[in-house]
Amino acid sequence: MPPLKPLPPPEFIAFEVVYFSVIFVLCFILYYKLREVYRITDYRGFHFFSNTFLFLGIAYFLRFVTFLLFASGVLFDELSFEGVRGLMTFSLAFLAYSGSVAILYNIYSLLWRWLEKIPSEAIIHIVAVLIALISIIARSPLAFVTSQLILILFLLLAIFINYRHYRFDGKVKRAYPLYILLFVFWLLNLSLTFRLLPIEWRFTIYGLSVAVLLVIAYRVLKKL
């Protein structure tokens, strides 16, 4: 069994735990509010948009639990090296699934009017499962990150298509800042994985990510 990496300093662990917890709580608040609006209006766009935050929250909850277990050293004491590697593979696969579902629901919340005859939610989960399987087979975070970047680019394309079609609809136009902010949120979180920014900027990116979700939560709670 190869030597294990030293555990991160306590202040870093505390910062990560706070970050994951804040993201999870904000996602839960957004999901609850949007589901409430969907029950009142029966507007399908709110259904798809709310599920974006449901699965985003699930993804961050998994990241929170996995990080806490590794940081506490519990896994190293209880599991063999093969067991730890297996758990890491499972965590990556589930993160690929939940993260992909979140982005796909976000895309579909923009395009559902054109895709009503397609069994959308089944396709969303099938595509997400395929991405998770590819991540397991590749056994590399790069496969997961690449898939997420492709989905984010599709999100940008969906925003553009929707805007072209509804640019004169005042009610629809007010929602575009939320989609742009979510695009920025996912881009920020992928930037460190792709090493586009120095690792020292991690805390700054976390702060910006929380700020983006706070703005989204403010706009949703204020306008809805």
Short mmCIF file of N, CA and C in Angstrom, two decimals, residues 25-199:
data_model
loop_
_atom_site.label_atom_id
_atom_site.label_comp_id
_atom_site.label_asym_id
_atom_site.label_seq_id
_atom_site.Cartn_x
_atom_site.Cartn_y
_atom_site.Cartn_z
N VAL A 25 -27.08 24.41 1.59
CA VAL A 25 -28.23 25.11 2.19
C VAL A 25 -28.88 26.04 1.17
N LEU A 26 -28.08 26.78 0.41
CA LEU A 26 -28.62 27.69 -0.60
C LEU A 26 -29.37 26.91 -1.68
N CYS A 27 -28.85 25.78 -2.09
CA CYS A 27 -29.52 24.96 -3.10
C CYS A 27 -30.86 24.44 -2.56
N PHE A 28 -30.87 24.03 -1.29
CA PHE A 28 -32.11 23.55 -0.70
C PHE A 28 -33.16 24.66 -0.64
N ILE A 29 -32.75 25.87 -0.26
CA ILE A 29 -33.68 27.01 -0.19
C ILE A 29 -34.25 27.31 -1.58
N LEU A 30 -33.37 27.34 -2.59
CA LEU A 30 -33.81 27.62 -3.95
C LEU A 30 -34.75 26.53 -4.47
N TYR A 31 -34.42 25.29 -4.20
CA TYR A 31 -35.28 24.19 -4.64
C TYR A 31 -36.66 24.30 -3.99
N TYR A 32 -36.69 24.53 -2.68
CA TYR A 32 -37.97 24.62 -1.96
C TYR A 32 -38.82 25.76 -2.49
N LYS A 33 -38.22 26.93 -2.71
CA LYS A 33 -38.98 28.08 -3.19
C LYS A 33 -39.51 27.85 -4.60
N LEU A 34 -38.67 27.33 -5.48
CA LEU A 34 -39.10 27.10 -6.86
C LEU A 34 -40.16 26.01 -6.96
N ARG A 35 -40.08 24.97 -6.12
CA ARG A 35 -41.12 23.95 -6.11
C ARG A 35 -42.44 24.54 -5.63
N GLU A 36 -42.35 25.44 -4.66
CA GLU A 36 -43.54 26.11 -4.15
C GLU A 36 -44.22 26.91 -5.27
N VAL A 37 -43.42 27.65 -6.03
CA VAL A 37 -43.96 28.44 -7.14
C VAL A 37 -44.53 27.51 -8.21
N TYR A 38 -43.86 26.39 -8.46
CA TYR A 38 -44.35 25.43 -9.47
C TYR A 38 -45.71 24.87 -9.06
N ARG A 39 -45.88 24.55 -7.79
CA ARG A 39 -47.17 24.02 -7.33
C ARG A 39 -48.30 25.04 -7.50
N ILE A 40 -47.96 26.32 -7.38
CA ILE A 40 -48.97 27.37 -7.51
C ILE A 40 -49.29 27.64 -8.98
N THR A 41 -48.26 27.73 -9.81
CA THR A 41 -48.44 28.16 -11.21
C THR A 41 -48.59 26.99 -12.18
N ASP A 42 -48.07 25.80 -11.81
CA ASP A 42 -48.05 24.64 -12.70
C ASP A 42 -47.27 24.92 -13.99
N TYR A 43 -46.32 25.84 -13.91
CA TYR A 43 -45.49 26.19 -15.06
C TYR A 43 -44.30 25.23 -15.10
N ARG A 44 -44.17 24.46 -16.18
CA ARG A 44 -43.19 23.38 -16.23
C ARG A 44 -41.75 23.88 -16.12
N GLY A 45 -41.52 25.10 -16.58
CA GLY A 45 -40.17 25.65 -16.49
C GLY A 45 -39.65 25.68 -15.06
N PHE A 46 -40.53 25.97 -14.09
CA PHE A 46 -40.13 25.99 -12.68
C PHE A 46 -39.79 24.58 -12.19
N HIS A 47 -40.49 23.58 -12.72
CA HIS A 47 -40.20 22.20 -12.33
C HIS A 47 -38.76 21.84 -12.72
N PHE A 48 -38.40 22.10 -13.96
CA PHE A 48 -37.05 21.76 -14.42
C PHE A 48 -35.99 22.62 -13.73
N PHE A 49 -36.29 23.89 -13.55
CA PHE A 49 -35.31 24.79 -12.92
C PHE A 49 -35.09 24.42 -11.46
N SER A 50 -36.16 24.03 -10.76
CA SER A 50 -36.01 23.64 -9.35
C SER A 50 -35.16 22.39 -9.21
N ASN A 51 -35.33 21.43 -10.15
CA ASN A 51 -34.53 20.20 -10.09
C ASN A 51 -33.05 20.46 -10.33
N THR A 52 -32.74 21.57 -11.00
CA THR A 52 -31.33 21.97 -11.14
C THR A 52 -30.69 22.10 -9.77
N PHE A 53 -31.36 22.79 -8.86
CA PHE A 53 -30.80 23.02 -7.53
C PHE A 53 -30.91 21.80 -6.64
N LEU A 54 -31.92 20.94 -6.89
CA LEU A 54 -32.01 19.70 -6.13
C LEU A 54 -30.76 18.85 -6.35
N PHE A 55 -30.41 18.63 -7.61
CA PHE A 55 -29.27 17.75 -7.91
C PHE A 55 -27.93 18.45 -7.69
N LEU A 56 -27.91 19.76 -7.83
CA LEU A 56 -26.69 20.49 -7.48
C LEU A 56 -26.42 20.36 -5.98
N GLY A 57 -27.49 20.48 -5.18
CA GLY A 57 -27.35 20.31 -3.74
C GLY A 57 -26.91 18.90 -3.37
N ILE A 58 -27.46 17.88 -4.05
CA ILE A 58 -27.05 16.50 -3.80
C ILE A 58 -25.57 16.31 -4.11
N ALA A 59 -25.11 16.89 -5.22
CA ALA A 59 -23.70 16.78 -5.61
C ALA A 59 -22.79 17.38 -4.54
N TYR A 60 -23.17 18.54 -4.03
CA TYR A 60 -22.34 19.19 -3.01
C TYR A 60 -22.43 18.50 -1.66
N PHE A 61 -23.58 17.89 -1.37
CA PHE A 61 -23.69 17.12 -0.13
C PHE A 61 -22.75 15.92 -0.18
N LEU A 62 -22.69 15.25 -1.34
CA LEU A 62 -21.78 14.12 -1.49
C LEU A 62 -20.33 14.58 -1.35
N ARG A 63 -20.00 15.71 -1.96
CA ARG A 63 -18.64 16.25 -1.84
C ARG A 63 -18.32 16.55 -0.38
N PHE A 64 -19.30 17.08 0.33
CA PHE A 64 -19.13 17.41 1.75
C PHE A 64 -18.83 16.15 2.57
N VAL A 65 -19.64 15.10 2.39
CA VAL A 65 -19.46 13.86 3.15
C VAL A 65 -18.13 13.20 2.83
N THR A 66 -17.82 13.10 1.52
CA THR A 66 -16.58 12.46 1.11
C THR A 66 -15.36 13.21 1.63
N PHE A 67 -15.38 14.53 1.49
CA PHE A 67 -14.25 15.33 1.98
C PHE A 67 -14.09 15.17 3.48
N LEU A 68 -15.20 15.16 4.22
CA LEU A 68 -15.14 15.06 5.67
C LEU A 68 -14.55 13.72 6.10
N LEU A 69 -14.93 12.66 5.40
CA LEU A 69 -14.40 11.34 5.73
C LEU A 69 -12.90 11.25 5.47
N PHE A 70 -12.48 11.77 4.32
CA PHE A 70 -11.05 11.73 4.00
C PHE A 70 -10.26 12.64 4.93
N ALA A 71 -10.79 13.82 5.19
CA ALA A 71 -10.06 14.78 6.03
C ALA A 71 -9.93 14.28 7.47
N SER A 72 -10.93 13.55 7.94
CA SER A 72 -10.89 13.06 9.32
C SER A 72 -9.98 11.85 9.47
N GLY A 73 -9.63 11.24 8.33
CA GLY A 73 -8.77 10.07 8.38
C GLY A 73 -9.50 8.79 8.69
N VAL A 74 -10.85 8.84 8.79
CA VAL A 74 -11.62 7.65 9.12
C VAL A 74 -11.44 6.57 8.06
N LEU A 75 -11.44 6.98 6.80
CA LEU A 75 -11.31 6.00 5.72
C LEU A 75 -9.97 5.28 5.78
N PHE A 76 -8.94 6.03 6.14
CA PHE A 76 -7.60 5.43 6.15
C PHE A 76 -7.48 4.39 7.27
N ASP A 77 -8.23 4.59 8.36
CA ASP A 77 -8.17 3.66 9.48
C ASP A 77 -9.04 2.43 9.25
N GLU A 78 -10.17 2.61 8.54
CA GLU A 78 -11.16 1.55 8.43
C GLU A 78 -11.04 0.74 7.13
N LEU A 79 -10.54 1.36 6.06
CA LEU A 79 -10.54 0.69 4.76
C LEU A 79 -9.12 0.43 4.27
N SER A 80 -9.00 -0.62 3.44
CA SER A 80 -7.74 -0.88 2.77
C SER A 80 -7.56 0.14 1.65
N PHE A 81 -6.36 0.11 1.04
CA PHE A 81 -6.11 1.02 -0.07
C PHE A 81 -7.09 0.77 -1.21
N GLU A 82 -7.37 -0.52 -1.50
CA GLU A 82 -8.32 -0.85 -2.57
C GLU A 82 -9.72 -0.36 -2.21
N GLY A 83 -10.06 -0.45 -0.94
CA GLY A 83 -11.37 0.03 -0.51
C GLY A 83 -11.51 1.53 -0.67
N VAL A 84 -10.45 2.26 -0.30
CA VAL A 84 -10.46 3.72 -0.46
C VAL A 84 -10.57 4.09 -1.93
N ARG A 85 -9.81 3.39 -2.77
CA ARG A 85 -9.84 3.70 -4.21
C ARG A 85 -11.22 3.40 -4.78
N GLY A 86 -11.84 2.31 -4.32
CA GLY A 86 -13.18 1.97 -4.78
C GLY A 86 -14.20 3.02 -4.38
N LEU A 87 -14.07 3.53 -3.15
CA LEU A 87 -14.99 4.56 -2.69
C LEU A 87 -14.79 5.85 -3.47
N MET A 88 -13.54 6.16 -3.79
CA MET A 88 -13.26 7.36 -4.59
C MET A 88 -13.88 7.23 -5.98
N THR A 89 -13.80 6.03 -6.56
CA THR A 89 -14.40 5.80 -7.88
C THR A 89 -15.90 5.96 -7.81
N PHE A 90 -16.52 5.39 -6.77
CA PHE A 90 -17.96 5.52 -6.61
C PHE A 90 -18.36 6.99 -6.43
N SER A 91 -17.59 7.72 -5.61
CA SER A 91 -17.89 9.13 -5.36
C SER A 91 -17.80 9.94 -6.65
N LEU A 92 -16.77 9.65 -7.45
CA LEU A 92 -16.61 10.35 -8.72
C LEU A 92 -17.78 10.06 -9.65
N ALA A 93 -18.21 8.78 -9.70
CA ALA A 93 -19.32 8.40 -10.57
C ALA A 93 -20.62 9.07 -10.13
N PHE A 94 -20.88 9.08 -8.83
CA PHE A 94 -22.12 9.69 -8.35
C PHE A 94 -22.08 11.20 -8.53
N LEU A 95 -20.90 11.79 -8.35
CA LEU A 95 -20.76 13.22 -8.57
C LEU A 95 -20.97 13.55 -10.05
N ALA A 96 -20.45 12.69 -10.94
CA ALA A 96 -20.65 12.89 -12.38
C ALA A 96 -22.12 12.81 -12.72
N TYR A 97 -22.82 11.85 -12.09
CA TYR A 97 -24.25 11.69 -12.36
C TYR A 97 -25.04 12.90 -11.86
N SER A 98 -24.90 13.25 -10.60
CA SER A 98 -25.70 14.34 -10.03
C SER A 98 -25.35 15.69 -10.65
N GLY A 99 -24.06 15.93 -10.90
CA GLY A 99 -23.65 17.18 -11.54
C GLY A 99 -24.18 17.29 -12.96
N SER A 100 -24.16 16.18 -13.69
CA SER A 100 -24.67 16.19 -15.07
C SER A 100 -26.18 16.40 -15.09
N VAL A 101 -26.91 15.75 -14.18
CA VAL A 101 -28.35 15.92 -14.11
C VAL A 101 -28.70 17.38 -13.82
N ALA A 102 -27.95 18.01 -12.92
CA ALA A 102 -28.21 19.41 -12.58
C ALA A 102 -28.07 20.31 -13.80
N ILE A 103 -27.01 20.14 -14.56
CA ILE A 103 -26.80 20.99 -15.75
C ILE A 103 -27.84 20.67 -16.82
N LEU A 104 -28.16 19.39 -16.99
CA LEU A 104 -29.14 19.01 -18.02
C LEU A 104 -30.53 19.54 -17.69
N TYR A 105 -30.90 19.53 -16.41
CA TYR A 105 -32.18 20.13 -16.03
C TYR A 105 -32.17 21.63 -16.30
N ASN A 106 -31.03 22.25 -16.07
CA ASN A 106 -30.90 23.68 -16.35
C ASN A 106 -31.08 23.96 -17.84
N ILE A 107 -30.46 23.14 -18.67
CA ILE A 107 -30.60 23.28 -20.12
C ILE A 107 -32.06 23.06 -20.54
N TYR A 108 -32.67 22.01 -19.99
CA TYR A 108 -34.04 21.70 -20.40
C TYR A 108 -35.03 22.75 -19.93
N SER A 109 -34.75 23.43 -18.81
CA SER A 109 -35.64 24.49 -18.35
C SER A 109 -35.70 25.64 -19.35
N LEU A 110 -34.69 25.73 -20.21
CA LEU A 110 -34.66 26.74 -21.26
C LEU A 110 -35.31 26.25 -22.57
N LEU A 111 -35.20 24.95 -22.84
CA LEU A 111 -35.60 24.43 -24.15
C LEU A 111 -36.83 23.53 -24.11
N TRP A 112 -37.49 23.40 -22.96
CA TRP A 112 -38.56 22.41 -22.83
C TRP A 112 -39.72 22.67 -23.79
N ARG A 113 -39.95 23.90 -24.19
CA ARG A 113 -41.07 24.18 -25.11
C ARG A 113 -40.86 23.51 -26.47
N TRP A 114 -39.59 23.40 -26.87
CA TRP A 114 -39.28 22.78 -28.17
C TRP A 114 -39.15 21.26 -28.06
N LEU A 115 -39.05 20.75 -26.85
CA LEU A 115 -38.76 19.33 -26.66
C LEU A 115 -39.86 18.60 -25.90
N GLU A 116 -41.07 19.15 -25.93
CA GLU A 116 -42.17 18.60 -25.13
C GLU A 116 -42.51 17.16 -25.52
N LYS A 117 -42.33 16.80 -26.79
CA LYS A 117 -42.70 15.47 -27.25
C LYS A 117 -41.64 14.42 -26.95
N ILE A 118 -40.49 14.87 -26.42
CA ILE A 118 -39.40 13.95 -26.09
C ILE A 118 -39.51 13.59 -24.60
N PRO A 119 -39.34 12.32 -24.24
CA PRO A 119 -39.36 11.94 -22.81
C PRO A 119 -38.14 12.51 -22.09
N SER A 120 -38.23 13.80 -21.83
CA SER A 120 -37.08 14.60 -21.40
C SER A 120 -36.38 14.08 -20.16
N GLU A 121 -37.14 13.83 -19.10
CA GLU A 121 -36.50 13.49 -17.83
C GLU A 121 -35.82 12.13 -17.91
N ALA A 122 -36.41 11.20 -18.66
CA ALA A 122 -35.75 9.90 -18.85
C ALA A 122 -34.42 10.09 -19.57
N ILE A 123 -34.41 10.92 -20.61
CA ILE A 123 -33.18 11.16 -21.37
C ILE A 123 -32.13 11.84 -20.49
N ILE A 124 -32.57 12.79 -19.67
CA ILE A 124 -31.64 13.48 -18.77
C ILE A 124 -30.90 12.48 -17.89
N HIS A 125 -31.64 11.56 -17.30
CA HIS A 125 -31.01 10.60 -16.38
C HIS A 125 -30.19 9.55 -17.13
N ILE A 126 -30.63 9.16 -18.32
CA ILE A 126 -29.86 8.20 -19.12
C ILE A 126 -28.51 8.79 -19.51
N VAL A 127 -28.52 10.04 -19.98
CA VAL A 127 -27.27 10.71 -20.36
C VAL A 127 -26.36 10.84 -19.15
N ALA A 128 -26.93 11.20 -18.00
CA ALA A 128 -26.12 11.35 -16.78
C ALA A 128 -25.51 10.03 -16.34
N VAL A 129 -26.28 8.94 -16.45
CA VAL A 129 -25.75 7.62 -16.09
C VAL A 129 -24.61 7.23 -17.03
N LEU A 130 -24.77 7.51 -18.33
CA LEU A 130 -23.70 7.21 -19.29
C LEU A 130 -22.42 7.98 -18.95
N ILE A 131 -22.57 9.25 -18.57
CA ILE A 131 -21.40 10.05 -18.18
C ILE A 131 -20.74 9.45 -16.94
N ALA A 132 -21.57 9.00 -15.98
CA ALA A 132 -21.03 8.38 -14.77
C ALA A 132 -20.27 7.09 -15.11
N LEU A 133 -20.83 6.29 -16.02
CA LEU A 133 -20.17 5.04 -16.42
C LEU A 133 -18.84 5.31 -17.12
N ILE A 134 -18.83 6.34 -17.97
CA ILE A 134 -17.58 6.72 -18.65
C ILE A 134 -16.53 7.14 -17.63
N SER A 135 -16.96 7.87 -16.60
CA SER A 135 -16.03 8.30 -15.54
C SER A 135 -15.45 7.10 -14.81
N ILE A 136 -16.30 6.06 -14.57
CA ILE A 136 -15.81 4.86 -13.89
C ILE A 136 -14.83 4.11 -14.77
N ILE A 137 -15.19 3.93 -16.04
CA ILE A 137 -14.33 3.18 -16.96
C ILE A 137 -12.99 3.90 -17.17
N ALA A 138 -13.05 5.21 -17.34
CA ALA A 138 -11.82 5.98 -17.56
C ALA A 138 -10.98 6.08 -16.30
N ARG A 139 -11.63 6.00 -15.12
CA ARG A 139 -10.93 6.12 -13.83
C ARG A 139 -10.06 7.37 -13.79
N SER A 140 -10.61 8.43 -14.35
CA SER A 140 -9.86 9.68 -14.38
C SER A 140 -10.81 10.85 -14.19
N PRO A 141 -10.50 11.78 -13.28
CA PRO A 141 -11.34 12.96 -13.11
C PRO A 141 -11.44 13.78 -14.39
N LEU A 142 -10.45 13.63 -15.29
CA LEU A 142 -10.45 14.42 -16.52
C LEU A 142 -11.68 14.10 -17.38
N ALA A 143 -12.09 12.83 -17.40
CA ALA A 143 -13.28 12.45 -18.18
C ALA A 143 -14.51 13.14 -17.63
N PHE A 144 -14.63 13.18 -16.30
CA PHE A 144 -15.76 13.86 -15.66
C PHE A 144 -15.75 15.35 -15.96
N VAL A 145 -14.59 15.98 -15.77
CA VAL A 145 -14.48 17.42 -15.96
C VAL A 145 -14.77 17.80 -17.41
N THR A 146 -14.25 17.00 -18.35
CA THR A 146 -14.50 17.26 -19.77
C THR A 146 -15.98 17.19 -20.09
N SER A 147 -16.65 16.18 -19.54
CA SER A 147 -18.09 16.05 -19.79
C SER A 147 -18.86 17.24 -19.22
N GLN A 148 -18.44 17.71 -18.04
CA GLN A 148 -19.13 18.86 -17.44
C GLN A 148 -18.90 20.13 -18.26
N LEU A 149 -17.70 20.28 -18.80
CA LEU A 149 -17.42 21.45 -19.63
C LEU A 149 -18.27 21.43 -20.91
N ILE A 150 -18.41 20.26 -21.51
CA ILE A 150 -19.24 20.13 -22.71
C ILE A 150 -20.69 20.50 -22.39
N LEU A 151 -21.19 20.02 -21.25
CA LEU A 151 -22.58 20.34 -20.86
C LEU A 151 -22.74 21.83 -20.59
N ILE A 152 -21.74 22.45 -19.99
CA ILE A 152 -21.81 23.89 -19.72
C ILE A 152 -21.84 24.68 -21.02
N LEU A 153 -21.09 24.23 -22.02
CA LEU A 153 -21.13 24.90 -23.32
C LEU A 153 -22.50 24.73 -23.97
N PHE A 154 -23.12 23.55 -23.79
CA PHE A 154 -24.50 23.36 -24.26
C PHE A 154 -25.46 24.29 -23.54
N LEU A 155 -25.21 24.52 -22.25
CA LEU A 155 -26.03 25.46 -21.50
C LEU A 155 -25.93 26.86 -22.09
N LEU A 156 -24.72 27.27 -22.42
CA LEU A 156 -24.53 28.59 -23.04
C LEU A 156 -25.27 28.68 -24.37
N LEU A 157 -25.23 27.60 -25.14
CA LEU A 157 -25.95 27.57 -26.41
C LEU A 157 -27.46 27.64 -26.18
N ALA A 158 -27.96 26.94 -25.16
CA ALA A 158 -29.39 26.97 -24.85
C ALA A 158 -29.83 28.37 -24.42
N ILE A 159 -28.99 29.05 -23.65
CA ILE A 159 -29.30 30.43 -23.25
C ILE A 159 -29.42 31.32 -24.49
N PHE A 160 -28.49 31.15 -25.43
CA PHE A 160 -28.49 31.96 -26.65
C PHE A 160 -29.75 31.69 -27.49
N ILE A 161 -30.09 30.39 -27.65
CA ILE A 161 -31.27 30.03 -28.44
C ILE A 161 -32.54 30.60 -27.81
N ASN A 162 -32.66 30.44 -26.50
CA ASN A 162 -33.85 30.93 -25.81
C ASN A 162 -33.95 32.44 -25.90
N TYR A 163 -32.82 33.10 -25.78
CA TYR A 163 -32.82 34.57 -25.84
C TYR A 163 -33.23 35.05 -27.23
N ARG A 164 -32.73 34.40 -28.26
CA ARG A 164 -33.09 34.79 -29.63
C ARG A 164 -34.59 34.68 -29.85
N HIS A 165 -35.20 33.68 -29.24
CA HIS A 165 -36.62 33.44 -29.48
C HIS A 165 -37.51 34.31 -28.59
N TYR A 166 -37.07 34.60 -27.36
CA TYR A 166 -37.92 35.31 -26.40
C TYR A 166 -37.35 36.66 -25.98
N ARG A 167 -36.50 37.25 -26.81
CA ARG A 167 -35.83 38.48 -26.40
C ARG A 167 -36.79 39.66 -26.20
N PHE A 168 -38.01 39.56 -26.75
CA PHE A 168 -38.97 40.66 -26.60
C PHE A 168 -39.99 40.37 -25.50
N ASP A 169 -39.86 39.22 -24.85
CA ASP A 169 -40.77 38.87 -23.76
C ASP A 169 -40.15 39.34 -22.44
N GLY A 170 -40.75 40.35 -21.83
CA GLY A 170 -40.17 40.96 -20.63
C GLY A 170 -40.04 39.98 -19.47
N LYS A 171 -41.06 39.12 -19.28
CA LYS A 171 -41.02 38.17 -18.16
C LYS A 171 -39.91 37.16 -18.32
N VAL A 172 -39.74 36.68 -19.55
CA VAL A 172 -38.69 35.69 -19.79
C VAL A 172 -37.31 36.33 -19.68
N LYS A 173 -37.18 37.55 -20.18
CA LYS A 173 -35.87 38.23 -20.17
C LYS A 173 -35.33 38.41 -18.75
N ARG A 174 -36.25 38.57 -17.79
CA ARG A 174 -35.80 38.79 -16.41
C ARG A 174 -35.12 37.55 -15.81
N ALA A 175 -35.33 36.40 -16.43
CA ALA A 175 -34.73 35.16 -15.92
C ALA A 175 -33.32 34.93 -16.44
N TYR A 176 -32.93 35.61 -17.52
CA TYR A 176 -31.62 35.35 -18.12
C TYR A 176 -30.44 35.60 -17.19
N PRO A 177 -30.47 36.65 -16.36
CA PRO A 177 -29.35 36.83 -15.43
C PRO A 177 -29.12 35.61 -14.54
N LEU A 178 -30.20 34.89 -14.17
CA LEU A 178 -30.04 33.70 -13.32
C LEU A 178 -29.28 32.61 -14.07
N TYR A 179 -29.58 32.43 -15.34
CA TYR A 179 -28.90 31.41 -16.13
C TYR A 179 -27.44 31.79 -16.39
N ILE A 180 -27.21 33.05 -16.63
CA ILE A 180 -25.83 33.52 -16.82
C ILE A 180 -25.02 33.31 -15.54
N LEU A 181 -25.64 33.61 -14.40
CA LEU A 181 -24.96 33.43 -13.12
C LEU A 181 -24.65 31.96 -12.86
N LEU A 182 -25.58 31.06 -13.20
CA LEU A 182 -25.32 29.64 -13.03
C LEU A 182 -24.20 29.17 -13.96
N PHE A 183 -24.18 29.72 -15.17
CA PHE A 183 -23.09 29.40 -16.10
C PHE A 183 -21.75 29.82 -15.49
N VAL A 184 -21.70 31.01 -14.90
CA VAL A 184 -20.49 31.49 -14.25
C VAL A 184 -20.13 30.60 -13.07
N PHE A 185 -21.13 30.19 -12.29
CA PHE A 185 -20.90 29.33 -11.12
C PHE A 185 -20.20 28.04 -11.52
N TRP A 186 -20.73 27.36 -12.55
CA TRP A 186 -20.12 26.10 -12.97
C TRP A 186 -18.73 26.32 -13.58
N LEU A 187 -18.57 27.43 -14.28
CA LEU A 187 -17.28 27.72 -14.88
C LEU A 187 -16.23 27.96 -13.80
N LEU A 188 -16.61 28.67 -12.75
CA LEU A 188 -15.69 28.93 -11.64
C LEU A 188 -15.25 27.63 -10.99
N ASN A 189 -16.19 26.72 -10.77
CA ASN A 189 -15.87 25.48 -10.08
C ASN A 189 -15.05 24.52 -10.93
N LEU A 190 -15.12 24.67 -12.26
CA LEU A 190 -14.30 23.83 -13.13
C LEU A 190 -12.91 24.41 -13.35
N SER A 191 -12.77 25.71 -13.11
CA SER A 191 -11.50 26.37 -13.42
C SER A 191 -10.34 25.80 -12.61
N LEU A 192 -10.56 25.49 -11.35
CA LEU A 192 -9.49 24.92 -10.53
C LEU A 192 -9.13 23.52 -10.98
N THR A 193 -10.13 22.74 -11.37
CA THR A 193 -9.88 21.38 -11.82
C THR A 193 -9.04 21.36 -13.08
N PHE A 194 -9.31 22.31 -13.96
CA PHE A 194 -8.53 22.41 -15.20
C PHE A 194 -7.22 23.16 -14.99
N ARG A 195 -6.98 23.63 -13.76
CA ARG A 195 -5.76 24.36 -13.43
C ARG A 195 -5.59 25.60 -14.30
N LEU A 196 -6.71 26.23 -14.64
CA LEU A 196 -6.63 27.48 -15.39
C LEU A 196 -6.18 28.63 -14.49
N LEU A 197 -6.37 28.45 -13.18
CA LEU A 197 -5.97 29.45 -12.21
C LEU A 197 -5.08 28.79 -11.16
N PRO A 198 -4.19 29.54 -10.54
CA PRO A 198 -3.35 28.96 -9.49
C PRO A 198 -4.20 28.40 -8.36
N ILE A 199 -3.71 27.32 -7.74
CA ILE A 199 -4.45 26.68 -6.66
C ILE A 199 -4.66 27.62 -5.48
#
